[in-house]
Amino acid sequence: MNHTDKEIRQYFKNIFGFKPRHLDPYKIALIHRSVSDNDATFGKINNERLEYLGDAILGSVVADFLYHKYPLEAEGVLTRMRSKLVNRARLNTLAKKLGLDDMVRMDGHITQGCANGNAFEAVVGAIYLDQGYQKTYKIIIHNIFLTHLDMQTVYEEDNDFKSRILIWAQKNKRKVTFAHESVTNGKEHLYKSIVSIDNETVSDGLGFSVKKAEQAAAEKALAMIETPQE
Amino acid sequence: MNHTDKEIRQYFKNIFGFKPRHLDPYKIALIHRSVSDNDATFGKINNERLEYLGDAILGSVVADFLYHKYPLEAEGVLTRMRSKLVNRARLNTLAKKLGLDDMVRMDGHITQGCANGNAFEAVVGAIYLDQGYQKTYKIIIHNIFLTHLDMQTVYEEDNDFKSRILIWAQKNKRKVTFAHESVTNGKEHLYKSIVSIDNETVSDGLGFSVKKAEQAAAEKALAMIETPQE
């Protein structure tokens, strides 16, 4: 879709709650690589560089928010909470909720996959370039996350990846098995856990205990299951 | 080591080039978990929460710096460059160069391992809390990275992880082999590459081509080799 400047301004005002200063970064944030413009100087123009920038900025503002919101929690809890807030599946869902799928210009023939979540990150990059860090924090945390997500629910969401994949298997009538073996990095012994779905290896993980290796492997398997493939 | 307030102020002025406003976050950034203080309200006080925060802030300021420094580079180049700048091995070396190993309070009996790189990230977190985002950007990019690292050399460093691990193997008289197999995530076919050192599996990686899977597996193997184990 190709939107007018007025429509783009209106969208950011209504949905993100602020008025863009310069429209250019937002326009670029809404260009999926499937419709990249060619430019004599900059080559292909699409939202991938902004997505790289926005991914980092999003990580920071969410890290800062959680650091202050949960002053008594250890870093492990904060790290998990952050990855629950900014994982691919969550961002794809959030982007759709924000109507970004109607704003992104992309080739109608490709499946959207992660395009929406990626565009959300690119928009964060654009907001950062246009508004600076402090404003980006306010917009993303207050106008988006706290408005559209129930933090308490996310906080309480199950962290146990092995249980989650076993529940998924039961629901979807798939057979999930965990195998493990001992490996070494030359200095120490580690465990490697291998997850198979219907007897096909899908992921594995390393850890200093079988339990940790299983969690790592199950987390990767879940990410593959939960992320729509492009 | 236990430093006086004056010594801590002096250290940040001389090495990081700014005057701390409040010393508390810096003092916490210099407490390794091996000497955690117990506090009635906050439990164990050490630098791990600040490390979590600083890791994200460091990622952002470096992402922003590279985004503007290399306006013609694709996001893949920027992402690799960023990981070359903030990987564990680089941060450990940088922290030592900054004399952070003499500032961190830790149990003398443990091997330092990643403690210095982690303390560097915690210090970034402390600077962010004390000075805000803009000042942190200036301090970290201008006073630290551009002063202590040659960006051009880092930029030109070899990105090819498979070559790097093969060169390492030759130097260290170890036998490194790559094996690969086809796997599926239930929807698509992927390749899994498995790296073995002296016939012991050390890592693996997934990708949509053998080459990409090998790069992913080699990168993980290199990280294990290059990061001193705690």
CSV table of C-alpha atoms in Angstrom, one decimal:
chain,number,residue,atom,x,y,z
A,1,MET,CA,0.0,0.0,0.0
A,2,ASN,CA,1.1,3.5,-0.7
A,3,HIS,CA,-0.1,6.0,1.9
A,4,THR,CA,-0.2,9.8,1.6
A,5,ASP,CA,1.9,11.9,4.0
A,6,LYS,CA,-1.3,12.9,5.7
A,7,GLU,CA,-2.3,9.3,6.3
A,8,ILE,CA,1.2,8.5,7.7
A,9,ARG,CA,1.1,11.5,10.1
A,10,GLN,CA,-2.4,10.5,11.1
A,11,TYR,CA,-1.5,6.9,11.8
A,12,PHE,CA,1.4,7.8,14.1
A,13,LYS,CA,-0.6,10.4,15.9
A,14,ASN,CA,-3.6,8.0,16.4
A,15,ILE,CA,-1.7,4.8,17.1
A,16,PHE,CA,1.7,5.8,18.6
A,17,GLY,CA,0.4,9.0,20.2
A,18,PHE,CA,2.9,11.6,18.8
A,19,LYS,CA,3.4,13.9,15.9
A,20,PRO,CA,6.4,13.0,13.6
A,21,ARG,CA,8.8,15.8,12.9
A,22,HIS,CA,10.3,14.5,9.7
A,23,LEU,CA,8.4,11.9,7.7
A,24,ASP,CA,11.3,10.4,5.8
A,25,PRO,CA,12.5,7.8,8.4
A,26,TYR,CA,8.9,6.6,8.9
A,27,LYS,CA,8.4,6.2,5.2
A,28,ILE,CA,11.5,4.1,4.9
A,29,ALA,CA,10.4,2.1,8.0
A,30,LEU,CA,7.3,1.1,6.1
A,31,ILE,CA,9.2,-0.3,3.0
A,32,HIS,CA,9.6,-4.0,3.1
A,33,ARG,CA,12.5,-5.4,1.1
A,34,SER,CA,10.1,-7.0,-1.4
A,35,VAL,CA,9.4,-3.4,-2.7
A,36,SER,CA,12.8,-1.8,-2.1
A,37,ASP,CA,13.4,1.4,-4.0
A,38,ASN,CA,16.6,1.7,-5.9
A,39,ASP,CA,18.6,4.8,-5.2
A,40,ALA,CA,21.8,5.9,-7.1
A,41,THR,CA,23.7,6.7,-3.9
A,42,PHE,CA,22.3,4.4,-1.2
A,43,GLY,CA,21.4,1.4,-3.3
A,44,LYS,CA,18.3,-0.5,-2.3
A,45,ILE,CA,16.2,1.5,0.2
A,46,ASN,CA,14.1,-0.6,2.5
A,47,ASN,CA,13.5,-0.9,6.2
A,48,GLU,CA,16.3,-3.4,7.1
A,49,ARG,CA,18.9,-0.9,8.3
A,50,LEU,CA,16.2,0.8,10.5
A,51,GLU,CA,15.1,-2.6,11.8
A,52,TYR,CA,18.8,-3.2,12.9
A,53,LEU,CA,18.8,0.1,14.7
A,54,GLY,CA,15.3,-0.3,16.2
A,55,ASP,CA,16.0,-3.8,17.4
A,56,ALA,CA,18.8,-2.4,19.6
A,57,ILE,CA,16.8,0.7,20.8
A,58,LEU,CA,13.8,-1.5,21.6
A,59,GLY,CA,16.1,-3.8,23.6
A,60,SER,CA,17.4,-0.8,25.6
A,61,VAL,CA,14.1,0.9,26.4
A,62,VAL,CA,12.6,-2.4,27.5
A,63,ALA,CA,15.7,-3.3,29.6
A,64,ASP,CA,15.5,0.1,31.3
A,65,PHE,CA,11.8,-0.2,31.9
A,66,LEU,CA,12.1,-3.7,33.5
A,67,TYR,CA,15.2,-2.7,35.5
A,68,HIS,CA,13.2,0.0,37.3
A,69,LYS,CA,9.8,-1.8,37.4
A,70,TYR,CA,11.3,-4.9,39.1
A,71,PRO,CA,14.0,-3.6,41.5
A,72,LEU,CA,14.1,-6.8,43.5
A,73,GLU,CA,14.4,-9.3,40.6
A,74,ALA,CA,17.7,-10.9,39.6
A,75,GLU,CA,19.1,-10.3,36.1
A,76,GLY,CA,18.0,-13.7,35.0
A,77,VAL,CA,14.3,-12.9,35.6
A,78,LEU,CA,14.7,-9.5,33.8
A,79,THR,CA,16.5,-11.1,30.8
A,80,ARG,CA,13.7,-13.7,30.4
A,81,MET,CA,11.0,-11.0,30.9
A,82,ARG,CA,12.7,-8.9,28.2
A,83,SER,CA,12.8,-11.8,25.7
A,84,LYS,CA,9.2,-12.5,26.5
A,85,LEU,CA,8.3,-8.9,25.6
A,86,VAL,CA,10.4,-8.5,22.4
A,87,ASN,CA,10.5,-12.0,20.8
A,88,ARG,CA,9.5,-12.4,17.2
A,89,ALA,CA,6.1,-13.9,17.9
A,90,ARG,CA,5.1,-11.1,20.4
A,91,LEU,CA,6.3,-8.4,18.0
A,92,ASN,CA,4.4,-9.8,15.1
A,93,THR,CA,1.2,-10.0,17.1
A,94,LEU,CA,1.7,-6.5,18.5
A,95,ALA,CA,2.4,-5.1,15.0
A,96,LYS,CA,-0.8,-6.5,13.7
A,97,LYS,CA,-2.7,-5.1,16.7
A,98,LEU,CA,-1.3,-1.7,15.8
A,99,GLY,CA,-2.4,-2.1,12.2
A,100,LEU,CA,1.1,-2.0,10.9
A,101,ASP,CA,0.3,-4.7,8.4
A,102,ASP,CA,-2.0,-2.2,6.6
A,103,MET,CA,0.8,0.4,6.6
A,104,VAL,CA,3.8,-1.6,5.3
A,105,ARG,CA,4.4,-1.5,1.6
A,106,MET,CA,5.2,-5.0,0.5
A,107,ASP,CA,4.8,-7.3,-2.5
A,108,GLY,CA,1.3,-8.8,-2.1
A,109,HIS,CA,2.5,-12.1,-3.3
A,110,ILE,CA,4.8,-12.9,-0.4
A,111,THR,CA,3.6,-14.4,2.9
A,112,GLN,CA,4.0,-11.8,5.6
A,113,GLY,CA,5.8,-14.0,8.1
A,114,CYS,CA,8.0,-11.8,10.4
A,115,ALA,CA,7.5,-8.7,8.1
A,116,ASN,CA,5.2,-7.0,10.6
A,117,GLY,CA,7.4,-7.5,13.7
A,118,ASN,CA,10.4,-6.4,11.7
A,119,ALA,CA,8.5,-3.3,10.5
A,120,PHE,CA,7.6,-2.5,14.2
A,121,GLU,CA,11.4,-2.6,15.0
A,122,ALA,CA,12.1,-0.4,12.0
A,123,VAL,CA,9.4,2.1,13.2
A,124,VAL,CA,11.2,2.2,16.6
A,125,GLY,CA,14.4,3.0,14.7
A,126,ALA,CA,12.6,5.8,12.9
A,127,ILE,CA,11.1,7.2,16.1
A,128,TYR,CA,14.6,7.2,17.6
A,129,LEU,CA,16.1,9.1,14.7
A,130,ASP,CA,13.2,11.6,14.6
A,131,GLN,CA,12.5,12.0,18.3
A,132,GLY,CA,15.6,11.0,20.3
A,133,TYR,CA,16.0,8.4,23.0
A,134,GLN,CA,13.9,9.8,25.8
A,135,LYS,CA,10.8,10.4,23.6
A,136,THR,CA,11.2,6.9,22.1
A,137,TYR,CA,11.2,5.5,25.6
A,138,LYS,CA,8.0,7.2,26.5
A,139,ILE,CA,6.2,6.4,23.2
A,140,ILE,CA,7.2,2.7,23.2
A,141,ILE,CA,6.8,1.9,26.9
A,142,HIS,CA,3.8,4.1,27.7
A,143,ASN,CA,1.8,4.4,24.5
A,144,ILE,CA,2.6,1.0,23.1
A,145,PHE,CA,3.6,-1.7,25.7
A,146,LEU,CA,1.7,-0.5,28.7
A,147,THR,CA,-1.3,0.3,26.6
A,148,HIS,CA,-1.4,-3.0,24.6
A,149,LEU,CA,0.1,-5.6,26.8
A,150,ASP,CA,-0.8,-6.8,30.3
A,151,MET,CA,2.6,-6.8,32.0
A,152,GLN,CA,1.4,-8.9,34.9
A,153,THR,CA,0.2,-11.6,32.5
A,154,VAL,CA,3.5,-11.6,30.6
A,155,TYR,CA,5.4,-11.7,33.9
A,156,GLU,CA,3.5,-14.8,35.0
A,157,GLU,CA,3.7,-16.5,31.7
A,158,ASP,CA,5.3,-19.9,31.9
A,159,ASN,CA,9.1,-19.8,31.6
A,160,ASP,CA,9.5,-23.5,31.5
A,161,PHE,CA,10.2,-24.2,27.9
A,162,LYS,CA,10.2,-28.0,28.2
A,163,SER,CA,6.7,-28.0,29.7
A,164,ARG,CA,5.5,-25.6,27.0
A,165,ILE,CA,6.7,-27.7,24.2
A,166,LEU,CA,5.2,-30.9,25.7
A,167,ILE,CA,1.9,-29.1,26.1
A,168,TRP,CA,2.1,-28.0,22.5
A,169,ALA,CA,2.8,-31.6,21.4
A,170,GLN,CA,-0.2,-32.9,23.2
A,171,LYS,CA,-2.5,-30.2,21.7
A,172,ASN,CA,-1.1,-30.8,18.2
A,173,LYS,CA,-0.8,-34.6,18.4
A,174,ARG,CA,2.9,-34.5,17.7
A,175,LYS,CA,5.5,-36.7,19.4
A,176,VAL,CA,8.2,-34.6,21.1
A,177,THR,CA,11.2,-36.4,22.5
A,178,PHE,CA,14.3,-35.2,24.4
A,179,ALA,CA,17.6,-37.0,24.1
A,180,HIS,CA,20.9,-36.0,25.6
A,181,GLU,CA,24.6,-36.7,25.3
A,182,SER,CA,27.8,-35.5,27.0
A,183,VAL,CA,30.0,-33.1,25.1
A,184,THR,CA,33.1,-31.1,25.9
A,185,ASN,CA,34.5,-27.8,24.9
A,186,GLY,CA,38.0,-29.0,25.5
A,187,LYS,CA,38.0,-27.9,29.1
A,188,GLU,CA,34.7,-28.8,30.7
A,189,HIS,CA,32.0,-31.3,30.2
A,190,LEU,CA,28.6,-30.1,29.0
A,191,TYR,CA,25.4,-31.7,28.2
A,192,LYS,CA,23.7,-31.4,24.9
A,193,SER,CA,20.0,-32.0,24.7
A,194,ILE,CA,18.4,-32.8,21.4
A,195,VAL,CA,14.7,-32.1,20.7
A,196,SER,CA,13.0,-34.2,18.1
A,197,ILE,CA,9.5,-33.8,16.7
A,198,ASP,CA,8.0,-36.9,15.2
A,199,ASN,CA,11.5,-38.4,15.2
A,200,GLU,CA,13.1,-35.5,13.3
A,201,THR,CA,15.7,-33.4,15.0
A,202,VAL,CA,14.6,-29.8,15.3
A,203,SER,CA,16.9,-28.2,17.8
A,204,ASP,CA,19.5,-28.7,20.5
A,205,GLY,CA,21.0,-26.8,23.4
A,206,LEU,CA,24.0,-26.9,25.6
A,207,GLY,CA,24.2,-26.6,29.3
A,208,PHE,CA,26.1,-27.5,32.4
A,209,SER,CA,23.2,-29.7,33.5
A,210,VAL,CA,20.8,-31.9,31.6
A,211,LYS,CA,18.0,-29.6,32.8
A,212,LYS,CA,19.6,-26.5,31.5
A,213,ALA,CA,20.5,-28.1,28.2
A,214,GLU,CA,16.9,-29.3,27.8
A,215,GLN,CA,15.6,-25.8,28.5
A,216,ALA,CA,17.9,-24.3,25.9
A,217,ALA,CA,16.9,-26.9,23.3
A,218,ALA,CA,13.2,-26.6,24.1
A,219,GLU,CA,13.4,-22.8,23.9
A,220,LYS,CA,14.9,-23.0,20.4
A,221,ALA,CA,12.3,-25.6,19.3
A,222,LEU,CA,9.5,-23.3,20.5
A,223,ALA,CA,10.9,-20.3,18.7
A,224,MET,CA,10.8,-22.3,15.5
A,225,ILE,CA,7.3,-23.5,16.1
A,226,GLU,CA,5.9,-20.1,17.2
A,227,THR,CA,7.6,-17.9,14.6
A,228,PRO,CA,5.7,-17.9,11.4
A,229,GLN,CA,8.2,-18.8,8.6
A,230,GLU,CA,8.7,-16.3,5.8
B,1,MET,CA,40.1,-4.5,46.2
B,2,ASN,CA,38.2,-1.9,48.1
B,3,HIS,CA,38.7,1.6,46.7
B,4,THR,CA,38.0,4.9,48.4
B,5,ASP,CA,35.4,7.3,47.0
B,6,LYS,CA,38.2,9.5,45.9
B,7,GLU,CA,39.9,6.7,44.0
B,8,ILE,CA,36.7,5.7,42.2
B,9,ARG,CA,36.0,9.3,41.2
B,10,GLN,CA,39.6,9.7,40.0
B,11,TYR,CA,39.4,6.5,38.0
B,12,PHE,CA,36.3,7.5,36.1
B,13,LYS,CA,37.7,11.0,35.5
B,14,ASN,CA,41.0,9.7,34.2
B,15,ILE,CA,39.9,6.7,32.2
B,16,PHE,CA,36.3,7.4,31.1
B,17,GLY,CA,36.8,11.2,31.0
B,18,PHE,CA,33.8,12.4,33.1
B,19,LYS,CA,33.0,13.2,36.6
B,20,PRO,CA,30.4,10.9,38.2
B,21,ARG,CA,27.4,12.6,39.8
B,22,HIS,CA,26.4,9.9,42.2
B,23,LEU,CA,28.9,7.2,43.2
B,24,ASP,CA,26.5,4.5,44.2
B,25,PRO,CA,25.8,2.9,40.8
B,26,TYR,CA,29.5,2.8,40.1
B,27,LYS,CA,30.3,1.2,43.4
B,28,ILE,CA,27.7,-1.5,42.6
B,29,ALA,CA,29.1,-2.0,39.1
B,30,LEU,CA,32.4,-2.9,40.6
B,31,ILE,CA,31.1,-5.7,42.9
B,32,HIS,CA,31.5,-9.1,41.4
B,33,ARG,CA,29.0,-11.7,42.6
B,34,SER,CA,31.8,-13.6,44.4
B,35,VAL,CA,31.9,-10.7,47.0
B,36,SER,CA,28.1,-9.8,46.9
B,37,ASP,CA,27.0,-7.8,49.8
B,38,ASN,CA,23.8,-9.0,51.5
B,39,ASP,CA,21.2,-6.3,52.0
B,40,ALA,CA,18.0,-6.8,54.0
B,41,THR,CA,15.7,-5.3,51.3
B,42,PHE,CA,17.5,-6.0,48.1
B,43,GLY,CA,19.1,-9.3,48.8
B,44,LYS,CA,22.5,-9.9,47.3
B,45,ILE,CA,24.0,-6.7,45.9
B,46,ASN,CA,26.4,-7.2,43.0
B,47,ASN,CA,26.8,-5.9,39.5
B,48,GLU,CA,24.7,-8.5,37.7
B,49,ARG,CA,21.6,-6.3,37.3
B,50,LEU,CA,23.7,-3.4,36.1
B,51,GLU,CA,25.4,-5.8,33.6
B,52,TYR,CA,22.0,-6.7,32.2
B,53,LEU,CA,21.1,-3.0,31.8
B,54,GLY,CA,24.5,-2.0,30.5
B,55,ASP,CA,24.6,-4.8,27.9
B,56,ALA,CA,21.4,-3.4,26.3
B,57,ILE,CA,22.6,0.2,26.5
B,58,LEU,CA,26.0,-0.7,25.0
B,59,GLY,CA,24.2,-2.5,22.2
B,60,SER,CA,22.2,0.6,21.4
B,61,VAL,CA,24.9,3.2,21.4
B,62,VAL,CA,27.1,0.9,19.3
B,63,ALA,CA,24.2,0.2,16.9
B,64,ASP,CA,23.5,4.0,16.6
B,65,PHE,CA,27.2,4.8,16.1
B,66,LEU,CA,27.6,2.2,13.3
B,67,TYR,CA,24.3,3.1,11.6
B,68,HIS,CA,25.6,6.7,11.1
B,69,LYS,CA,29.2,5.8,10.5
B,70,TYR,CA,28.4,3.4,7.7
B,71,PRO,CA,25.4,4.9,5.8
B,72,LEU,CA,26.0,2.7,2.8
B,73,GLU,CA,26.3,-0.7,4.5
B,74,ALA,CA,23.5,-3.2,4.7
B,75,GLU,CA,22.2,-4.3,8.0
B,76,GLY,CA,24.1,-7.6,7.9
B,77,VAL,CA,27.4,-5.8,7.8
B,78,LEU,CA,26.3,-3.5,10.7
B,79,THR,CA,25.1,-6.5,12.8
B,80,ARG,CA,28.4,-8.3,12.3
B,81,MET,CA,30.4,-5.2,13.0
B,82,ARG,CA,28.5,-4.6,16.2
B,83,SER,CA,29.0,-8.2,17.4
B,84,LYS,CA,32.8,-7.8,16.6
B,85,LEU,CA,32.8,-4.7,18.8
B,86,VAL,CA,30.8,-6.0,21.8
B,87,ASN,CA,31.6,-9.7,21.9
B,88,ARG,CA,32.8,-11.2,25.2
B,89,ALA,CA,36.4,-11.6,24.1
B,90,ARG,CA,36.6,-7.9,22.9
B,91,LEU,CA,35.0,-6.6,26.1
B,92,ASN,CA,37.3,-8.6,28.3
B,93,THR,CA,40.4,-7.3,26.5
B,94,LEU,CA,39.0,-3.7,26.5
B,95,ALA,CA,38.2,-3.9,30.2
B,96,LYS,CA,41.7,-5.0,31.1
B,97,LYS,CA,43.1,-2.2,29.0
B,98,LEU,CA,41.0,0.2,31.0
B,99,GLY,CA,42.3,-1.2,34.2
B,100,LEU,CA,38.9,-2.4,35.3
B,101,ASP,CA,40.5,-5.6,36.6
B,102,ASP,CA,42.2,-3.6,39.3
B,103,MET,CA,38.9,-1.8,40.2
B,104,VAL,CA,36.5,-4.8,40.5
B,105,ARG,CA,36.1,-6.2,43.9
B,106,MET,CA,36.1,-10.0,43.6
B,107,ASP,CA,37.2,-13.1,45.5
B,108,GLY,CA,40.9,-13.5,44.8
B,109,HIS,CA,40.5,-17.3,44.5
B,110,ILE,CA,38.3,-17.4,41.4
B,111,THR,CA,39.6,-17.1,37.9
B,112,GLN,CA,38.5,-13.9,36.4
B,113,GLY,CA,37.1,-15.3,33.1
B,114,CYS,CA,34.5,-12.9,31.8
B,115,ALA,CA,34.4,-10.9,35.0
B,116,ASN,CA,36.1,-7.9,33.5
B,117,GLY,CA,33.9,-7.7,30.3
B,118,ASN,CA,30.9,-8.1,32.5
B,119,ALA,CA,32.1,-5.3,34.8
B,120,PHE,CA,32.6,-3.1,31.8
B,121,GLU,CA,28.9,-3.7,30.8
B,122,ALA,CA,27.9,-3.0,34.4
B,123,VAL,CA,29.8,0.3,34.3
B,124,VAL,CA,28.0,1.2,31.2
B,125,GLY,CA,24.7,0.6,33.1
B,126,ALA,CA,25.9,2.8,35.9
B,127,ILE,CA,26.9,5.6,33.6
B,128,TYR,CA,23.5,5.4,32.0
B,129,LEU,CA,21.7,5.7,35.3
B,130,ASP,CA,23.9,8.5,36.5
B,131,GLN,CA,24.4,10.5,33.3
B,132,GLY,CA,21.6,9.6,30.9
B,133,TYR,CA,21.6,8.2,27.4
B,134,GLN,CA,23.2,11.0,25.4
B,135,LYS,CA,26.2,11.4,27.8
B,136,THR,CA,26.6,7.6,27.9
B,137,TYR,CA,26.8,7.6,24.1
B,138,LYS,CA,29.5,10.3,24.1
B,139,ILE,CA,31.5,8.6,26.9
B,140,ILE,CA,31.4,5.1,25.5
B,141,ILE,CA,31.8,5.9,21.8
B,142,HIS,CA,34.2,8.9,21.9
B,143,ASN,CA,36.2,8.3,25.1
B,144,ILE,CA,36.3,4.6,25.0
B,145,PHE,CA,35.8,2.9,21.7
B,146,LEU,CA,37.3,5.5,19.4
B,147,THR,CA,40.1,6.1,21.8
B,148,HIS,CA,41.1,2.5,22.4
B,149,LEU,CA,40.0,0.6,19.3
B,150,ASP,CA,41.0,1.1,15.7
B,151,MET,CA,37.7,1.0,13.9
B,152,GLN,CA,39.2,0.4,10.5
B,153,THR,CA,41.0,-2.7,11.7
B,154,VAL,CA,37.9,-4.1,13.4
B,155,TYR,CA,35.9,-3.4,10.2
B,156,GLU,CA,38.4,-5.3,8.1
B,157,GLU,CA,38.7,-8.2,10.5
B,158,ASP,CA,37.8,-11.5,9.0
B,159,ASN,CA,34.1,-12.3,9.2
B,160,ASP,CA,34.4,-15.8,7.9
B,161,PHE,CA,34.1,-18.0,11.0
B,162,LYS,CA,34.9,-21.2,9.3
B,163,SER,CA,38.2,-19.9,8.0
B,164,ARG,CA,39.0,-18.5,11.5
B,165,ILE,CA,38.4,-21.8,13.3
B,166,LEU,CA,40.4,-23.7,10.7
B,167,ILE,CA,43.3,-21.2,11.1
B,168,TRP,CA,43.0,-21.6,14.9
B,169,ALA,CA,43.1,-25.4,14.5
B,170,GLN,CA,46.3,-25.2,12.4
B,171,LYS,CA,48.0,-22.9,15.0
B,172,ASN,CA,47.0,-25.1,17.9
B,173,LYS,CA,47.5,-28.4,16.3
B,174,ARG,CA,43.9,-29.5,16.8
B,175,LYS,CA,41.7,-31.4,14.4
B,176,VAL,CA,38.5,-29.5,13.4
B,177,THR,CA,35.9,-31.1,11.3
B,178,PHE,CA,32.6,-30.0,9.9
B,179,ALA,CA,29.7,-32.5,9.3
B,180,HIS,CA,26.3,-31.7,8.2
B,181,GLU,CA,22.8,-33.3,8.0
B,182,SER,CA,19.4,-32.3,6.9
B,183,VAL,CA,16.8,-31.4,9.4
B,184,THR,CA,13.3,-30.0,9.3
B,185,ASN,CA,11.3,-27.7,11.5
B,186,GLY,CA,8.1,-29.4,10.3
B,187,LYS,CA,7.6,-27.0,7.4
B,188,GLU,CA,11.0,-26.5,5.7
B,189,HIS,CA,14.2,-28.2,5.3
B,190,LEU,CA,17.3,-26.9,7.0
B,191,TYR,CA,20.9,-27.9,7.2
B,192,LYS,CA,22.6,-28.6,10.5
B,193,SER,CA,26.3,-28.3,10.6
B,194,ILE,CA,28.2,-29.9,13.5
B,195,VAL,CA,31.7,-28.8,14.5
B,196,SER,CA,34.0,-31.3,16.2
B,197,ILE,CA,37.4,-30.6,17.7
B,198,ASP,CA,39.6,-33.7,18.0
B,199,ASN,CA,36.5,-35.8,17.3
B,200,GLU,CA,34.4,-34.3,20.0
B,201,THR,CA,31.3,-32.4,19.1
B,202,VAL,CA,31.6,-28.8,20.3
B,203,SER,CA,28.8,-26.9,18.6
B,204,ASP,CA,26.3,-26.9,15.8
B,205,GLY,CA,24.3,-24.4,13.8
B,206,LEU,CA,21.3,-24.3,11.6
B,207,GLY,CA,20.8,-22.6,8.2
B,208,PHE,CA,19.0,-22.7,5.0
B,209,SER,CA,22.2,-23.6,3.2
B,210,VAL,CA,25.2,-25.8,4.3
B,211,LYS,CA,27.4,-22.6,4.1
B,212,LYS,CA,25.1,-20.7,6.5
B,213,ALA,CA,24.8,-23.6,8.9
B,214,GLU,CA,28.6,-24.0,8.9
B,215,GLN,CA,29.1,-20.3,9.6
B,216,ALA,CA,26.6,-20.5,12.5
B,217,ALA,CA,28.2,-23.6,13.9
B,218,ALA,CA,31.8,-22.2,13.5
B,219,GLU,CA,30.8,-18.9,15.2
B,220,LYS,CA,29.5,-20.8,18.2
B,221,ALA,CA,32.6,-22.9,18.4
B,222,LEU,CA,34.8,-19.8,18.2
B,223,ALA,CA,32.9,-18.2,21.0
B,224,MET,CA,33.6,-21.2,23.2
B,225,ILE,CA,37.3,-21.2,22.3
B,226,GLU,CA,37.8,-17.5,22.6
B,227,THR,CA,35.9,-16.9,25.8
B,228,PRO,CA,37.9,-17.8,28.9
B,229,GLN,CA,35.7,-20.1,31.0
B,230,GLU,CA,34.9,-19.1,34.5
